[in-house]
CSV table of C-alpha atoms and ligand atoms in Angstrom, one decimal:
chain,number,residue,atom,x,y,z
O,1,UNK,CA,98.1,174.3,71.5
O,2,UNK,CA,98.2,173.4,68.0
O,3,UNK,CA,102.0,172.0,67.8
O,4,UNK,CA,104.2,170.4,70.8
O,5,UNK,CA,107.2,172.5,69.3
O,6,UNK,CA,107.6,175.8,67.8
O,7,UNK,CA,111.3,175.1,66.3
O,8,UNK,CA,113.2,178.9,65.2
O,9,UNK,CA,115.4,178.2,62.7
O,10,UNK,CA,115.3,175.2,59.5
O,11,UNK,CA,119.7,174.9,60.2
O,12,UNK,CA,120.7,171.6,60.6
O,13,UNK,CA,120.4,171.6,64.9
O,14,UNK,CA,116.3,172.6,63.9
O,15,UNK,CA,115.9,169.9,61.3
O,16,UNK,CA,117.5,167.2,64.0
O,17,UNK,CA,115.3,168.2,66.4
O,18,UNK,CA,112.3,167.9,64.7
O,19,UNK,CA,113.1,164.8,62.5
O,20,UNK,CA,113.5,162.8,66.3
O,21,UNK,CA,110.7,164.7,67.4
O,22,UNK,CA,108.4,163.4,64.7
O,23,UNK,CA,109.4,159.8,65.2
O,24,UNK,CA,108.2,160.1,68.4
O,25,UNK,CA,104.7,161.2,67.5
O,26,UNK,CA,105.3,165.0,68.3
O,27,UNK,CA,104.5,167.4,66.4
O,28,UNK,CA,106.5,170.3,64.9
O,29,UNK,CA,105.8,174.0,63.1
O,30,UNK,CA,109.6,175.2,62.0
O,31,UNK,CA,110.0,178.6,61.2
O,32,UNK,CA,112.7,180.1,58.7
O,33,UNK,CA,113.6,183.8,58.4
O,34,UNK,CA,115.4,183.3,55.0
O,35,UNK,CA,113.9,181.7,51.8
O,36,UNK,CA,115.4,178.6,52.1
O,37,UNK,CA,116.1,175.5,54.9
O,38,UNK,CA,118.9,174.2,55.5
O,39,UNK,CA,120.9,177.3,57.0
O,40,UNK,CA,124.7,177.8,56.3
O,41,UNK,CA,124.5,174.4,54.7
O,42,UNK,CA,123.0,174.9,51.8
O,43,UNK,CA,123.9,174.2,48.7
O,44,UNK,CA,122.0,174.7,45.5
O,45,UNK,CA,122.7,173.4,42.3
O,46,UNK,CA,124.5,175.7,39.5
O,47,UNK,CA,124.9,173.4,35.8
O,48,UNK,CA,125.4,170.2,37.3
O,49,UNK,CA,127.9,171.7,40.1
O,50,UNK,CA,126.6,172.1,43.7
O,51,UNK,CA,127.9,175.3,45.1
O,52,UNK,CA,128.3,175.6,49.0
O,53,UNK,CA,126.2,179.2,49.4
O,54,UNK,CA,127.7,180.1,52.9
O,55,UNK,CA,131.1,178.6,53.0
O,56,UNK,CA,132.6,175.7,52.0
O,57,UNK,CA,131.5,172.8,54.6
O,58,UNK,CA,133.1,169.4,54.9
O,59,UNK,CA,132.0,166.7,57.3
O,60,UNK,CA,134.5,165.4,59.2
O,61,UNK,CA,133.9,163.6,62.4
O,62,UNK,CA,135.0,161.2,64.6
O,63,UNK,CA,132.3,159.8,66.6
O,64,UNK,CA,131.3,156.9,64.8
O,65,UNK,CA,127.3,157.6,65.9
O,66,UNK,CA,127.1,160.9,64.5
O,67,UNK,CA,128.4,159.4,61.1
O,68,UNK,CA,126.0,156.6,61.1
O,69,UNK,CA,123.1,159.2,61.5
O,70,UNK,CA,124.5,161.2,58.7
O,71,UNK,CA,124.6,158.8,56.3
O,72,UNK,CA,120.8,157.6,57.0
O,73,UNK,CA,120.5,161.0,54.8
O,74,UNK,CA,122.9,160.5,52.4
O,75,UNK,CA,125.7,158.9,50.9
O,76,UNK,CA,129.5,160.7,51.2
O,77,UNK,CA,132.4,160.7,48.7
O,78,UNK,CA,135.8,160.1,49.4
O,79,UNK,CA,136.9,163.7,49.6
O,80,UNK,CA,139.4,164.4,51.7
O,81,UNK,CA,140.0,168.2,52.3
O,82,UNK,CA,143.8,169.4,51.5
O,83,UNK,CA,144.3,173.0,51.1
O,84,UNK,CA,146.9,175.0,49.8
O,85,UNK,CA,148.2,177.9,51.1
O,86,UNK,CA,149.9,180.6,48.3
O,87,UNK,CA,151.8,183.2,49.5
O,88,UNK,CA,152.7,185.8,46.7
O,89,UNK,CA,153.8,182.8,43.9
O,90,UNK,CA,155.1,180.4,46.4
O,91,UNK,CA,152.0,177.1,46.9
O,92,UNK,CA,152.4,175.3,50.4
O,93,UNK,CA,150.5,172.9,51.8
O,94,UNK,CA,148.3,172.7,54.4
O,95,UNK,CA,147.6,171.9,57.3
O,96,UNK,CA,151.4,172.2,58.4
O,97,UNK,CA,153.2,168.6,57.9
O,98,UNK,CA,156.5,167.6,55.9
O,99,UNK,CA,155.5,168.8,52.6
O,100,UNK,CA,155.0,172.4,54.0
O,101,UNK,CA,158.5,172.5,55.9
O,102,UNK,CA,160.5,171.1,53.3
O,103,UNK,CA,159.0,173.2,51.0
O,104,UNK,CA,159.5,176.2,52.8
O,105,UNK,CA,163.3,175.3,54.0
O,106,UNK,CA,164.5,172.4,51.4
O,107,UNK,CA,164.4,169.9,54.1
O,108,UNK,CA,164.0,166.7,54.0
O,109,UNK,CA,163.3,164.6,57.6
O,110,UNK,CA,161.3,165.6,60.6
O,111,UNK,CA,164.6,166.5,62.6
O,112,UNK,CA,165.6,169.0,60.1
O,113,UNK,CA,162.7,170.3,60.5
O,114,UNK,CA,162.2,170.3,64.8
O,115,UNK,CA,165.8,172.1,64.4
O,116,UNK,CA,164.5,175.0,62.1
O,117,UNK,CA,161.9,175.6,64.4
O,118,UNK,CA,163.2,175.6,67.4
O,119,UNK,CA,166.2,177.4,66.4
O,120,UNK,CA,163.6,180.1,65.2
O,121,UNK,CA,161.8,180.8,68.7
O,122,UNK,CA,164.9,179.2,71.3
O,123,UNK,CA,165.3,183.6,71.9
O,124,UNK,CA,161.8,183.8,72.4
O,125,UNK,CA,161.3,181.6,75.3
O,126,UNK,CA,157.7,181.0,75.2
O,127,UNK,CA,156.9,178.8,78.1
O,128,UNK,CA,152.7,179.4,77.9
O,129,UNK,CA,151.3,181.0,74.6
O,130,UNK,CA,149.0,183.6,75.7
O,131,UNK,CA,148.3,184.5,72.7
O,132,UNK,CA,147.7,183.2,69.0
O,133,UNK,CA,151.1,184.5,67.5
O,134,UNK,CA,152.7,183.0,70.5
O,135,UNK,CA,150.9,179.7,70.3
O,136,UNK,CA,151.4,179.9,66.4
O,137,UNK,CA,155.0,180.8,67.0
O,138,UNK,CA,156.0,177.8,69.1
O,139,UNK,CA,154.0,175.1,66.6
O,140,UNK,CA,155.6,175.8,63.7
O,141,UNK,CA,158.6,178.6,64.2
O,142,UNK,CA,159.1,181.9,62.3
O,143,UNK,CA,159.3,181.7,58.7
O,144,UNK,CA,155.7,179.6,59.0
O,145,UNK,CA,154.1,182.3,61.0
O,146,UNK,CA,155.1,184.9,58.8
O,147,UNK,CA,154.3,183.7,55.7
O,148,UNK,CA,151.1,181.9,56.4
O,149,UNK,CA,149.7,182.8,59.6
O,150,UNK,CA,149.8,185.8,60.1
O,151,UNK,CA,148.1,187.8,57.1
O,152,UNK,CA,145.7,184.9,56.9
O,153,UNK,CA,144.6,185.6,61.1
O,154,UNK,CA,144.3,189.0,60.8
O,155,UNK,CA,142.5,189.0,57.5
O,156,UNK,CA,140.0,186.3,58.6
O,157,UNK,CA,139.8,187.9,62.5
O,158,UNK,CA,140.2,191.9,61.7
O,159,UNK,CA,142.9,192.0,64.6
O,160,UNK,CA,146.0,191.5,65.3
O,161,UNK,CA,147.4,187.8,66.3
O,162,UNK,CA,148.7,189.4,69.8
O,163,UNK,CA,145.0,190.1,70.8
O,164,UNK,CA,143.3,186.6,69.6
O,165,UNK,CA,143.6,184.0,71.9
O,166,UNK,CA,145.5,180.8,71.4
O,167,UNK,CA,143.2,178.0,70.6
O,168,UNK,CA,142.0,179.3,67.1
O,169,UNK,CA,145.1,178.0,65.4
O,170,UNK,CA,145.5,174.7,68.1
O,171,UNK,CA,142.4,173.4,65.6
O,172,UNK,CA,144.8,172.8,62.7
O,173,UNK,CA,146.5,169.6,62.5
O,174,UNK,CA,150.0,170.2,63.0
O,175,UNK,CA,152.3,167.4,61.5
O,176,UNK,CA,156.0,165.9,61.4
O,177,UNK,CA,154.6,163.9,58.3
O,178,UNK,CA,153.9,164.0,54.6
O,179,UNK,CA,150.1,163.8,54.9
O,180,UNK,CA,148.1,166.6,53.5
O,181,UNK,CA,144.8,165.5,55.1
O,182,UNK,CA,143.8,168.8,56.5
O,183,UNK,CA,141.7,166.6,59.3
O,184,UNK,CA,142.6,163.9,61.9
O,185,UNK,CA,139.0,162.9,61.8
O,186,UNK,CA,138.3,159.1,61.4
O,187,UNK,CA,135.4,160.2,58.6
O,188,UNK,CA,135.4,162.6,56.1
O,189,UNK,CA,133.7,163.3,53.0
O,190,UNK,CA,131.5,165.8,51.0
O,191,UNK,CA,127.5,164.2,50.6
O,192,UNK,CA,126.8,163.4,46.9
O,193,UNK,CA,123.8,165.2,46.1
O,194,UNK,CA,124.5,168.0,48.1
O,195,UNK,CA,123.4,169.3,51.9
O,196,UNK,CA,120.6,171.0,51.3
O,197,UNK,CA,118.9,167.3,50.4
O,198,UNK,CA,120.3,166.1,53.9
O,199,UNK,CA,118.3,168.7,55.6
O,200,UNK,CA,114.9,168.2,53.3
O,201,UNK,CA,115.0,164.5,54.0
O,202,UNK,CA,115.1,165.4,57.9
O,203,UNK,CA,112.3,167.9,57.4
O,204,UNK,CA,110.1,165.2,55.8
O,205,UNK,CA,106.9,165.2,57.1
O,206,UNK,CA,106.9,168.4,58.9
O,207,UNK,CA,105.4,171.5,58.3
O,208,UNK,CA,108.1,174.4,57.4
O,209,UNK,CA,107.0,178.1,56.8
O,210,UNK,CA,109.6,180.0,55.2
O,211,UNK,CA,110.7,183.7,54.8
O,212,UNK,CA,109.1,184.2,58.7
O,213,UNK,CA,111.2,185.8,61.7
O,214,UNK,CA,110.4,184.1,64.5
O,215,UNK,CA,111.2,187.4,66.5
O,216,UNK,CA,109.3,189.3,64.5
O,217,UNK,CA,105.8,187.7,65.3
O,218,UNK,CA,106.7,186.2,68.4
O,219,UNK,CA,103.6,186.7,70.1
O,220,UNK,CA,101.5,185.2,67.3
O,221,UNK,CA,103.9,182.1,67.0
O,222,UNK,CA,104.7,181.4,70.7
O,223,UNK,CA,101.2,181.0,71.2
O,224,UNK,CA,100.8,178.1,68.3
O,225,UNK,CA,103.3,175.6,70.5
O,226,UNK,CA,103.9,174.2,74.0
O,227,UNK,CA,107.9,175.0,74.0
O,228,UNK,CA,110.1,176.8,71.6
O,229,UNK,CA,113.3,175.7,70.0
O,230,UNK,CA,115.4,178.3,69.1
O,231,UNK,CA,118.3,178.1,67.2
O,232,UNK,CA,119.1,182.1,65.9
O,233,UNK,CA,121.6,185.0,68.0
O,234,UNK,CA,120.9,184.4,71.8
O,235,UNK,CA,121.6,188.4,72.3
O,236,UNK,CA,119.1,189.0,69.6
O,237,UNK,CA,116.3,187.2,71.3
O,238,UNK,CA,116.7,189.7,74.4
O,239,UNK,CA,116.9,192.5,72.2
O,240,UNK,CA,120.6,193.0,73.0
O,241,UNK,CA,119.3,194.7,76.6
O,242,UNK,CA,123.0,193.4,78.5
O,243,UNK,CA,124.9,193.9,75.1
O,244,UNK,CA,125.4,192.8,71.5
O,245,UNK,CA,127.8,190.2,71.2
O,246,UNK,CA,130.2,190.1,68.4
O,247,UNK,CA,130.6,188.2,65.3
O,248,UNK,CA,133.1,187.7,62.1
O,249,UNK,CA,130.7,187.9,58.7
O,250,UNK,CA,131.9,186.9,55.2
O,251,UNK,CA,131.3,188.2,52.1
O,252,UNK,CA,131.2,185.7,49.2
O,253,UNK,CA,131.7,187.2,45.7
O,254,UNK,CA,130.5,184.2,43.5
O,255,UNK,CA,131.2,183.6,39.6
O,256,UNK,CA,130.6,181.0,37.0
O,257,UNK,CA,134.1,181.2,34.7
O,258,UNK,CA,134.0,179.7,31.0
O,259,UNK,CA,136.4,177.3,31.9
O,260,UNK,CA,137.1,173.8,33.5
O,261,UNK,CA,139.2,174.0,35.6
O,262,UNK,CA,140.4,177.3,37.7
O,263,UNK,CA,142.6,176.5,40.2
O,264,UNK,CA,143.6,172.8,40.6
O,265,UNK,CA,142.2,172.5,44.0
O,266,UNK,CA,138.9,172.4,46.1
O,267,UNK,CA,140.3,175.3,48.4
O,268,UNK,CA,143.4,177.8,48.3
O,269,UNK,CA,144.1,180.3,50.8
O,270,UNK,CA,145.6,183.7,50.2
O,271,UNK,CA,147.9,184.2,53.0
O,272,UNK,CA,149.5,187.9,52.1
O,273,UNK,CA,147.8,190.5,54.1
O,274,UNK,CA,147.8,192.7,50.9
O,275,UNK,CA,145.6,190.3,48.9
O,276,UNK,CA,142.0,191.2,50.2
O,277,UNK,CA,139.9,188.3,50.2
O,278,UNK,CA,140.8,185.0,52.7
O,279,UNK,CA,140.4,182.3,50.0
O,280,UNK,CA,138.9,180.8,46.9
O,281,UNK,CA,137.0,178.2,46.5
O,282,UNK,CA,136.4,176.4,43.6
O,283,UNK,CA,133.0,174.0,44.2
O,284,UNK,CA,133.3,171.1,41.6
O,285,UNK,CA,136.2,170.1,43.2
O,286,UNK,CA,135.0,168.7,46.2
O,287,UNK,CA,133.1,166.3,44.3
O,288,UNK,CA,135.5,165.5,41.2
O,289,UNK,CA,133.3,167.2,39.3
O,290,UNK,CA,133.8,167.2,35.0
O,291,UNK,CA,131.6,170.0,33.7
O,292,UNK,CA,132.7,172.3,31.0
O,293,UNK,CA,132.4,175.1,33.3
O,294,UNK,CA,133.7,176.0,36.7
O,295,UNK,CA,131.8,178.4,39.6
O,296,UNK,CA,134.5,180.0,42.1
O,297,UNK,CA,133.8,181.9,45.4
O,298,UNK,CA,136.3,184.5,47.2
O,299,UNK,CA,135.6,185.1,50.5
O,300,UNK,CA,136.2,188.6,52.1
O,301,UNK,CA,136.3,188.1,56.3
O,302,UNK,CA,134.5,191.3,57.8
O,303,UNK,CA,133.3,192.6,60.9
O,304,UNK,CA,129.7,191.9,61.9
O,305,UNK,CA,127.1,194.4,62.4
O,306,UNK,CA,123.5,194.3,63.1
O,307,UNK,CA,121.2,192.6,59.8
O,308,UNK,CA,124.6,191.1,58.2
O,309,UNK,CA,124.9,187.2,58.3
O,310,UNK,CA,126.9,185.8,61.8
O,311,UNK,CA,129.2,183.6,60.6
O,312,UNK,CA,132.2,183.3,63.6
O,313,UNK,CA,131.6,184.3,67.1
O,314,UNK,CA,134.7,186.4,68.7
O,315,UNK,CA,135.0,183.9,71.7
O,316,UNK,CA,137.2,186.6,73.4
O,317,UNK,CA,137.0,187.4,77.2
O,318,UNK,CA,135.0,190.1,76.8
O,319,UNK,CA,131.9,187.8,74.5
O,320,UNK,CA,132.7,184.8,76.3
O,321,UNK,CA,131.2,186.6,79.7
O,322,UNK,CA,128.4,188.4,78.4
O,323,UNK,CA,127.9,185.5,76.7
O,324,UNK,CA,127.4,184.0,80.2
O,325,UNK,CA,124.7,186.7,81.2
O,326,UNK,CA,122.9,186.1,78.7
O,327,UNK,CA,122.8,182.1,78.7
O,328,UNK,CA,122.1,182.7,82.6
O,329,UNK,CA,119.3,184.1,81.7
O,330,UNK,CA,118.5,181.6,78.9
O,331,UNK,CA,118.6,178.9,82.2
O,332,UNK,CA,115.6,180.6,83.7
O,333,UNK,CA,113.6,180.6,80.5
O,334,UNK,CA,110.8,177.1,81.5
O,335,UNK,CA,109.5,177.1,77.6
O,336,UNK,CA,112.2,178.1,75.7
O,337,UNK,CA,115.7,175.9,74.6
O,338,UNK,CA,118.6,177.3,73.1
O,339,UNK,CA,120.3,175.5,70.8
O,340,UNK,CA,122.7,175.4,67.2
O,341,UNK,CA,125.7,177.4,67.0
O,342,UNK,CA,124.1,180.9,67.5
O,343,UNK,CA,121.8,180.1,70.3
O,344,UNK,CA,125.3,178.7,72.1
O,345,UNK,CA,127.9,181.6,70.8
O,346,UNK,CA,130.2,178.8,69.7
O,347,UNK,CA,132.1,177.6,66.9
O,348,UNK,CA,130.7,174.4,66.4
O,349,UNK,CA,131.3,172.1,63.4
O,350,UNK,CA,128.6,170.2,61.6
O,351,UNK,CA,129.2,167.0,63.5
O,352,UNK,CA,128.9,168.7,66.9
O,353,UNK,CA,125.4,170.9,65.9
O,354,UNK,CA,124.0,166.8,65.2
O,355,UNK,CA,125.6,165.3,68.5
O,356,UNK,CA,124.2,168.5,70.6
O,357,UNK,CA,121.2,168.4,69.4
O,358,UNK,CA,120.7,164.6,69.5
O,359,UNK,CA,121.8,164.9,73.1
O,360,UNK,CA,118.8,167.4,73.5
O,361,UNK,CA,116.3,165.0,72.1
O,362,UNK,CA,117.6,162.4,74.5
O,363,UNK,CA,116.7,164.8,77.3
O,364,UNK,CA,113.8,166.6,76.1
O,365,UNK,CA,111.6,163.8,74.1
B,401,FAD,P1,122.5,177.7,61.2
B,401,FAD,O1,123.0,176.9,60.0
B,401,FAD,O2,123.0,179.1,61.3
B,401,FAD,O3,120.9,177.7,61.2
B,401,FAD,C1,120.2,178.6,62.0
B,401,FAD,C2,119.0,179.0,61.2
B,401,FAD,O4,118.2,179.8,62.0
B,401,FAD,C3,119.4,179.8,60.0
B,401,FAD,O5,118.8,179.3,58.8
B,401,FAD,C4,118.8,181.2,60.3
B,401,FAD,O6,118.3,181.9,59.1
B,401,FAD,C5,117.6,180.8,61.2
B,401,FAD,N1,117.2,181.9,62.1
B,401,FAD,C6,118.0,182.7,62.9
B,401,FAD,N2,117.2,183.5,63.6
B,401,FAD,C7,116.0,183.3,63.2
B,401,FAD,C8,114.7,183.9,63.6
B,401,FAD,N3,114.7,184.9,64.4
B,401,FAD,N4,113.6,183.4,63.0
B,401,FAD,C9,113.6,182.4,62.1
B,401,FAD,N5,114.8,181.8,61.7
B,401,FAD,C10,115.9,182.2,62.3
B,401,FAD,N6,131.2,172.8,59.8
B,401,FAD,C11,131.8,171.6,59.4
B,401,FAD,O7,131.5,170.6,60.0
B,401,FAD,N7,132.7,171.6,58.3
B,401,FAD,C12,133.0,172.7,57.6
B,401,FAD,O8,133.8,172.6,56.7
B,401,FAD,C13,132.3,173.9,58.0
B,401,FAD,N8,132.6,175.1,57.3
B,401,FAD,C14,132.0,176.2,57.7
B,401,FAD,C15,132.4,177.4,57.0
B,401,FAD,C16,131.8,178.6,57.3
B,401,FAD,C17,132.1,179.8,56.5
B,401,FAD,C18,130.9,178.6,58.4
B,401,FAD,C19,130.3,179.9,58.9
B,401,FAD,C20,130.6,177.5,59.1
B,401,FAD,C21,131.1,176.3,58.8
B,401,FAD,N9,130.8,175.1,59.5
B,401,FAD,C22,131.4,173.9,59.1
B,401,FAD,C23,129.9,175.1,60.6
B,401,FAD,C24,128.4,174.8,60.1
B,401,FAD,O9,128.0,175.7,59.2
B,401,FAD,C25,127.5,174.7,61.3
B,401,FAD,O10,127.9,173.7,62.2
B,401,FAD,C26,126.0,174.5,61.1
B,401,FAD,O11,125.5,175.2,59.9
B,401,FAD,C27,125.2,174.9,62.3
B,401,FAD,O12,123.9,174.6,62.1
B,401,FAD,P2,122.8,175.4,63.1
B,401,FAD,O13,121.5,174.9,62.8
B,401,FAD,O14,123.3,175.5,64.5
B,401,FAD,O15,122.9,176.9,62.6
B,402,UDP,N1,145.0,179.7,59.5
B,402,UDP,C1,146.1,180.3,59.0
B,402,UDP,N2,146.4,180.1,57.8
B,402,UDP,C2,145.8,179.3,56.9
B,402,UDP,C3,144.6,178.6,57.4
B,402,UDP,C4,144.3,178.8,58.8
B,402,UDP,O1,146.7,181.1,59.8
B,402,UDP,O2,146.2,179.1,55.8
B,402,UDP,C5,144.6,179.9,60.9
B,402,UDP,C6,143.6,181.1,61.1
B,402,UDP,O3,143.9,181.8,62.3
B,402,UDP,C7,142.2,180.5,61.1
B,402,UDP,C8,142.6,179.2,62.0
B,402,UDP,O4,143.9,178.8,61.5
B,402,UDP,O5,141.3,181.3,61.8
B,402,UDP,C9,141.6,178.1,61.8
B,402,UDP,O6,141.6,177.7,60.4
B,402,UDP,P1,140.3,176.9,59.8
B,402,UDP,O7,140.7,176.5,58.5
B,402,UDP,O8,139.8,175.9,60.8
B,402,UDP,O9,139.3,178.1,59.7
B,402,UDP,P2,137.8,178.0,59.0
B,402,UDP,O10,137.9,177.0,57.9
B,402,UDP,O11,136.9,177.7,60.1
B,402,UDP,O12,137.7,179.4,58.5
């Protein structure tokens, strides 16, 4: 065998991997399917701005290991992510604290405020949300829901809030404060230079062929390494033979406008269901930027089909169990890992993808 690891994928779970596996004397081919590393981090750099390609990404963490690693890669900003939320011409912000709620009702303390909401839901008598209107209901009361929950859900999850389950909306802060910080993590920032640089420093040293689908030439490539890491769909790698599991994709309709600066902000959401993309971006802000121009994003939430980008997996009941077929199977695979956010079906931030797959190296080299 030519290489100790075959790694599928140059995201940021591949380019952990085989940056620990290097320092232990392995040896590593990565394989990329698109034209660049880096997967849905990258950036790339457009007049002086760095634009986030697949999404806007923050780091935030709280696990003071996973931030040390980071920054061996790069150095972070003081960026501190605060939304705002517009709903036809009225600005909130986000995540839901003191400013939102006396915005929205003229309030001023954090009793006013309890009392709204629970005089909004006390008919409702929701003991256990089952579901994400119920859960978003009891947080944050009526008037909340209405006009920034709901059109934003079912824009972003093409259903309706009765049939997504609660926990989606239990990851926003929710706070009787006046703090905007759209995290409670203890670190947060945006890395100067941009990601993509993170992932090329990881990468150092190891041999990376791009534009190749590991699936694709599977039988020439599995026979080049000992074991396989692979970080791409885990129903994909089976060929979908118990099912195709589903997925949320975004469309991002990208622009560089003549101006300096668009909309005041880093990130405003579009909460009315009748305005058709999600949110806007607007890139220089996350890193204070000052150039003459400005490069803005809207992203358009749609579903997933077969060749589009997977962006969110549909942890439903239905995906979460043929998940669990398929990773069964994964379990009785001797030279092939799953890893990274596709090759687990799960939602996983930045800061997770590093500490999963550090956890991995601890096991594996
Ligand atoms: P990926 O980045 O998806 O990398 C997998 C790589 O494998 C890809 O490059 C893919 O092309 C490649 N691949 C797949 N199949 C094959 C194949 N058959 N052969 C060869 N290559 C293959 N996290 C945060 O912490 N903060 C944020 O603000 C944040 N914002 C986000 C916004 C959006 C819109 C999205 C979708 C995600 C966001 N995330 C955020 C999550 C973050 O993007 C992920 O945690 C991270 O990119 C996962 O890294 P990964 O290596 O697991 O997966
Ligand atoms: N959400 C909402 N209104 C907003 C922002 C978020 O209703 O203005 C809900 C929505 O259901 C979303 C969830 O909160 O899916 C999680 O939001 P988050 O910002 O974490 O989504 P992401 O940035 O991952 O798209």
């Amino acid at each position: 065998m030519k290489y100790d690891y075959l790694i599928a994928g140059a995201g940021l779970f591949g380019a952990v991997f085989a940056h620990e596996a290097k320092k232990k004397g392995k040896t590593c081919l990565v394989v990329e399917k698109r034209e660049h590393i880096a997967g849905n981090i990258y950036t790339e750099e457009v007049h002086g701005i760095q634009v986030h390609r697949y999404g806007a990404h923050i780091f935030h963490t709280s696990d003071k290991k996973v931030w040390e690693y980071v920054n061996q890669f790069a150095e972070f900003n003081q960026y501190i992510n605060s939304p705002i939320a517009r709903y036809r011409d009225e600005l909130y912000n986000l995540p839901f604290n003191m400013n939102t709620f006396s915005k929205m009702w003229g309030i001023v303390t954090p009793e006013e405020a309890r009392k709204i909401i629970a005089d909004q839901i006390a008919d409702l008598q929701i003991t256990e949300p089952q579901n994400l209107e119920e859960q978003a209901l009891s947080l944050v009361g009526r008037d909340v829901y209405e006009k920034l929950i709901k059109g934003y859900t079912e824009k972003q999850w093409g259903r309706d809030c009765r049939d997504l389950p609660a926990f989606i909306i239990k990851r926003l802060p929710l706070r009787f404060t006046y703090d905007n910080n759209y995290f409670n993590d203890r670190y947060q920032g945006i890395p100067m230079g941009g990601y993509t640089r993170i992932v090329e420093k990881l990468l150092e040293g190891t041999e990376v062929r791009l534009n190749t689908d590991y699936l694709a030439h599977r039988g020439e490539l599995d026979g080049l390494a000992d074991k396989v890491i692979y970080t791409g769909m885990i129903d994909q790698f089976y060929d979908y033979c118990l099912g195709v599991l589903e997925y949320r994709s975004v469309r991002f309709e990208t622009e560089e406008l003549e101006q300096e600066n668009y909309q005041g902000n880093a990130v405003v959401n579009y909460t009315e269901r009748e305005v058709p993309y999600t949110r806007i971006i607007e890139h220089k802000h996350f890193e204070f930027g000052e150039q003459p121009t400005t490069i803005i994003s809207r992203e358009y939430s749609s579903e997933w089909k077969k060749g589009d980008e997977p962006y969110y997996p549909v942890n439903n009941e239905k995906n979460d169990s043929l998940y669990g077929e398929y990773k069964a199977k994964a379990e009785n695979e001797s030279r092939v890992i799953f890893g990274g956010r596709l090759g687990s079906y799960r939602y996983y931030d930045m800061d997770k993808v590093i500490a999963s797959a550090l956890e991995l190296c601890e096991r594996e080299l």
